[in-house]
PDB file of C-alpha atoms in Angstrom:
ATOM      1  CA  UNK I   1     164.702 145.501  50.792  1.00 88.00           C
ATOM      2  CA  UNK I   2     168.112 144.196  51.961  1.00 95.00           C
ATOM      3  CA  UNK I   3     170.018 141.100  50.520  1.00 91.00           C
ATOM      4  CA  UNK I   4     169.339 139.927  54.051  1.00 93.00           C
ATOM      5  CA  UNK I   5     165.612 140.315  53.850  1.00 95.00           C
ATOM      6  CA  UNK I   6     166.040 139.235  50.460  1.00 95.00           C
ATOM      7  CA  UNK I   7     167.744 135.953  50.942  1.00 96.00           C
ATOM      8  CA  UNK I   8     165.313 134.878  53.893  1.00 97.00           C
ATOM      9  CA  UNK I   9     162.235 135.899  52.006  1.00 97.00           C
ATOM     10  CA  UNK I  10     163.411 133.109  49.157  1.00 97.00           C
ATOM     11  CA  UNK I  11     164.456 130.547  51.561  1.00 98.00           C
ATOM     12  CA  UNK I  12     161.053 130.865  53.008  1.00 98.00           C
ATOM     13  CA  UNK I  13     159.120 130.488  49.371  1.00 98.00           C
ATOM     14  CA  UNK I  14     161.415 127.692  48.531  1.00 98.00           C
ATOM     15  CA  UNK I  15     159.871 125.795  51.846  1.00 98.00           C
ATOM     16  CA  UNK I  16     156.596 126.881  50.509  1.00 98.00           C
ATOM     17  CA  UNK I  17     157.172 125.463  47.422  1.00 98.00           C
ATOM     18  CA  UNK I  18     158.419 122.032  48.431  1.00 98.00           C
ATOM     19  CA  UNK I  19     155.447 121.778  51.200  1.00 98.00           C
ATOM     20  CA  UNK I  20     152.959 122.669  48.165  1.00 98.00           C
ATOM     21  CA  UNK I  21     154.241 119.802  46.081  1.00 98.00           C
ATOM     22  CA  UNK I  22     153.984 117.712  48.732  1.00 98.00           C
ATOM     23  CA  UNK I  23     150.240 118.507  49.287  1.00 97.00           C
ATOM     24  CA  UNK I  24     149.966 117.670  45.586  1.00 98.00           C
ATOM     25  CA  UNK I  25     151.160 114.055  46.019  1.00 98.00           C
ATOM     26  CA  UNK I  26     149.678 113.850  48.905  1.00 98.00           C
ATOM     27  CA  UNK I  27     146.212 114.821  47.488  1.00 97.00           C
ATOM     28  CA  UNK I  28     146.928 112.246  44.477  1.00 98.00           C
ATOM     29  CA  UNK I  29     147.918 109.539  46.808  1.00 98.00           C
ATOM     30  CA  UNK I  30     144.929 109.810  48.406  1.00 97.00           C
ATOM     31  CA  UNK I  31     142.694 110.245  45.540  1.00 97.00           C
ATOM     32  CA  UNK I  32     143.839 107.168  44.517  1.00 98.00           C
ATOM     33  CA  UNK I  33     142.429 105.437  47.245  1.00 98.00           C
ATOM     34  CA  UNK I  34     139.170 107.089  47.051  1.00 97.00           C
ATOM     35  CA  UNK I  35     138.843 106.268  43.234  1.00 96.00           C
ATOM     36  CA  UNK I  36     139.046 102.688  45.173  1.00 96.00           C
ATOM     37  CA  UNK I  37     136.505 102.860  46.921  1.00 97.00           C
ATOM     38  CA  UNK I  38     134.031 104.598  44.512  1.00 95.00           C
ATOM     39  CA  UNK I  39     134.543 101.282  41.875  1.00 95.00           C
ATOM     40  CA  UNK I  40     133.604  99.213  44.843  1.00 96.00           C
ATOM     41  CA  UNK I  41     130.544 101.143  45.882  1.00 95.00           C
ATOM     42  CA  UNK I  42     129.583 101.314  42.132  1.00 95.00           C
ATOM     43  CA  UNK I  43     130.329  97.121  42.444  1.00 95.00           C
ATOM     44  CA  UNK I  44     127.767  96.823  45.560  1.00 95.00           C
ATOM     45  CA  UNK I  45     125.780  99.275  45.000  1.00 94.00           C
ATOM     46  CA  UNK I  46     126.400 101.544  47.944  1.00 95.00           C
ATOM     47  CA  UNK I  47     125.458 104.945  48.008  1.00 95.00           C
ATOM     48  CA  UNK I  48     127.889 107.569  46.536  1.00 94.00           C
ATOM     49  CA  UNK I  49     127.991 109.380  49.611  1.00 95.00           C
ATOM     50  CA  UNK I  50     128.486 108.416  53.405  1.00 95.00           C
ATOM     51  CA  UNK I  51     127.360 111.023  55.910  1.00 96.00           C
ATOM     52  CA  UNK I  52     128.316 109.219  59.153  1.00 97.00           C
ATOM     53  CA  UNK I  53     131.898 108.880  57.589  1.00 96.00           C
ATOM     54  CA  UNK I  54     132.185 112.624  56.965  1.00 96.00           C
ATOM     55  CA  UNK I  55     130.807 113.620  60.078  1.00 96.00           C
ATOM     56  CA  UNK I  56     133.451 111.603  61.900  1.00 97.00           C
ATOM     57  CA  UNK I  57     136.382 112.277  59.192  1.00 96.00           C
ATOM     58  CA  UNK I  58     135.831 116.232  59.683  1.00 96.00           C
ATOM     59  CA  UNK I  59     135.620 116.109  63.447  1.00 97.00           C
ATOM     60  CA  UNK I  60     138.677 113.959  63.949  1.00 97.00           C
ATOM     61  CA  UNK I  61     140.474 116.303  61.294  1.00 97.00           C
ATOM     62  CA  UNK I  62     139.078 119.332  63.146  1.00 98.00           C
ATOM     63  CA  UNK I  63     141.192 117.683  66.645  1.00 98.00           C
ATOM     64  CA  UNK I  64     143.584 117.032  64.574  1.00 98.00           C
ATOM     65  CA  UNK I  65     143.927 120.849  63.128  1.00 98.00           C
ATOM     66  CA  UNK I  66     143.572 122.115  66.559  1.00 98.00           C
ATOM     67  CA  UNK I  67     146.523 119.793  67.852  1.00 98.00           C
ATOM     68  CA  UNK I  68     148.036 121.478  64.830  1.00 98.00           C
ATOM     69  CA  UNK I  69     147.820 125.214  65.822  1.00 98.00           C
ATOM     70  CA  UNK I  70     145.512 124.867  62.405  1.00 98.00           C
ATOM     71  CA  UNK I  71     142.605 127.137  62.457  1.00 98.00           C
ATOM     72  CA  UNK I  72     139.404 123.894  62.647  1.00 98.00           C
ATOM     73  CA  UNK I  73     136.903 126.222  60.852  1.00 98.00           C
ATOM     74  CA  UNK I  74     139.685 126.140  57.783  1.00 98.00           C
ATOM     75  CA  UNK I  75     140.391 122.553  58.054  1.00 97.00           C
ATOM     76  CA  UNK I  76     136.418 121.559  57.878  1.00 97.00           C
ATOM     77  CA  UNK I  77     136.438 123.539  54.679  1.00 97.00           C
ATOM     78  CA  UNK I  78     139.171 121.929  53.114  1.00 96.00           C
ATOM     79  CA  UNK I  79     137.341 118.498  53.697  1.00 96.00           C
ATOM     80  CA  UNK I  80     134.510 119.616  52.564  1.00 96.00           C
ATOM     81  CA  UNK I  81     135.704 120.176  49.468  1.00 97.00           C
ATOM     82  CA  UNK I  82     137.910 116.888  49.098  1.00 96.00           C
ATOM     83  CA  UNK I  83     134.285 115.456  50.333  1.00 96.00           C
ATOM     84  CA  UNK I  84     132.654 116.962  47.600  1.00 96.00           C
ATOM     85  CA  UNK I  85     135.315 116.028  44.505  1.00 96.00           C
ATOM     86  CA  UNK I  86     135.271 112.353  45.805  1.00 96.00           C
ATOM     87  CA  UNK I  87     131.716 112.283  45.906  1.00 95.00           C
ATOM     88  CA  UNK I  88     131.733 113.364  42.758  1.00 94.00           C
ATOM     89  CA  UNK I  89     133.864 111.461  41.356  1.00 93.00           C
ATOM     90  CA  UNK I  90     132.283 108.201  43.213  1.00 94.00           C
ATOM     91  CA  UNK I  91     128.681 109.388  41.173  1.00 93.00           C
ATOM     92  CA  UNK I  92     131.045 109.277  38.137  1.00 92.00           C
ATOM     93  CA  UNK I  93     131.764 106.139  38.389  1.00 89.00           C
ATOM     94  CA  UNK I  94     128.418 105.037  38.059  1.00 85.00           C
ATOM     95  CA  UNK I  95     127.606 106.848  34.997  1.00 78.00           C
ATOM     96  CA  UNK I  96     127.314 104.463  31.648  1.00 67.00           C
TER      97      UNK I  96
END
């Protein structure tokens, strides 16, 4: 490998790196909001879960990853799985 090669390969992992800490914080941020909204369904007694929600959440972020050159299929399973740890953590919340 040249220093060239080198050199652009680390500039390109340093973006990387500061895009993946920004997902972090990003992820907390909005966990934080979520945690919200689990106390207050716990409060009312609302159902952990919200399957109308999710259906629209993942197919606005599925237009959304499309207007993103994002493959949709990916982006569905990435909410998914943010679905799934909130709605955990919104069950928690209920626990004694």
């Amino acid at each position: 490998m040249t220093d060239t090669t080198q050199a652009e390969l680390e500039e390109i992992r340093a973006s990387i790196d500061n895009i993946d800490a920004a997902l972090i914080h990003v992820l907390a941020e909005r966990f934080k909001y979520t945690k919200r909204v689990g106390k207050l369904k716990a409060e009312h007694d609302l159902p952990p879960a919200d399957p109308e929600r999710e259906a629209r959440q993942i197919t606005r972020l599925r237009a959304l990853a499309v207007e993103a050159d994002l493959d949709p299929a990916f982006a569905e399973k990435f909410l998914n799985f943010i679905i799934d740890e909130v709605i955990h953590h919104h069950e928690a919340v209920r626990q004694p």
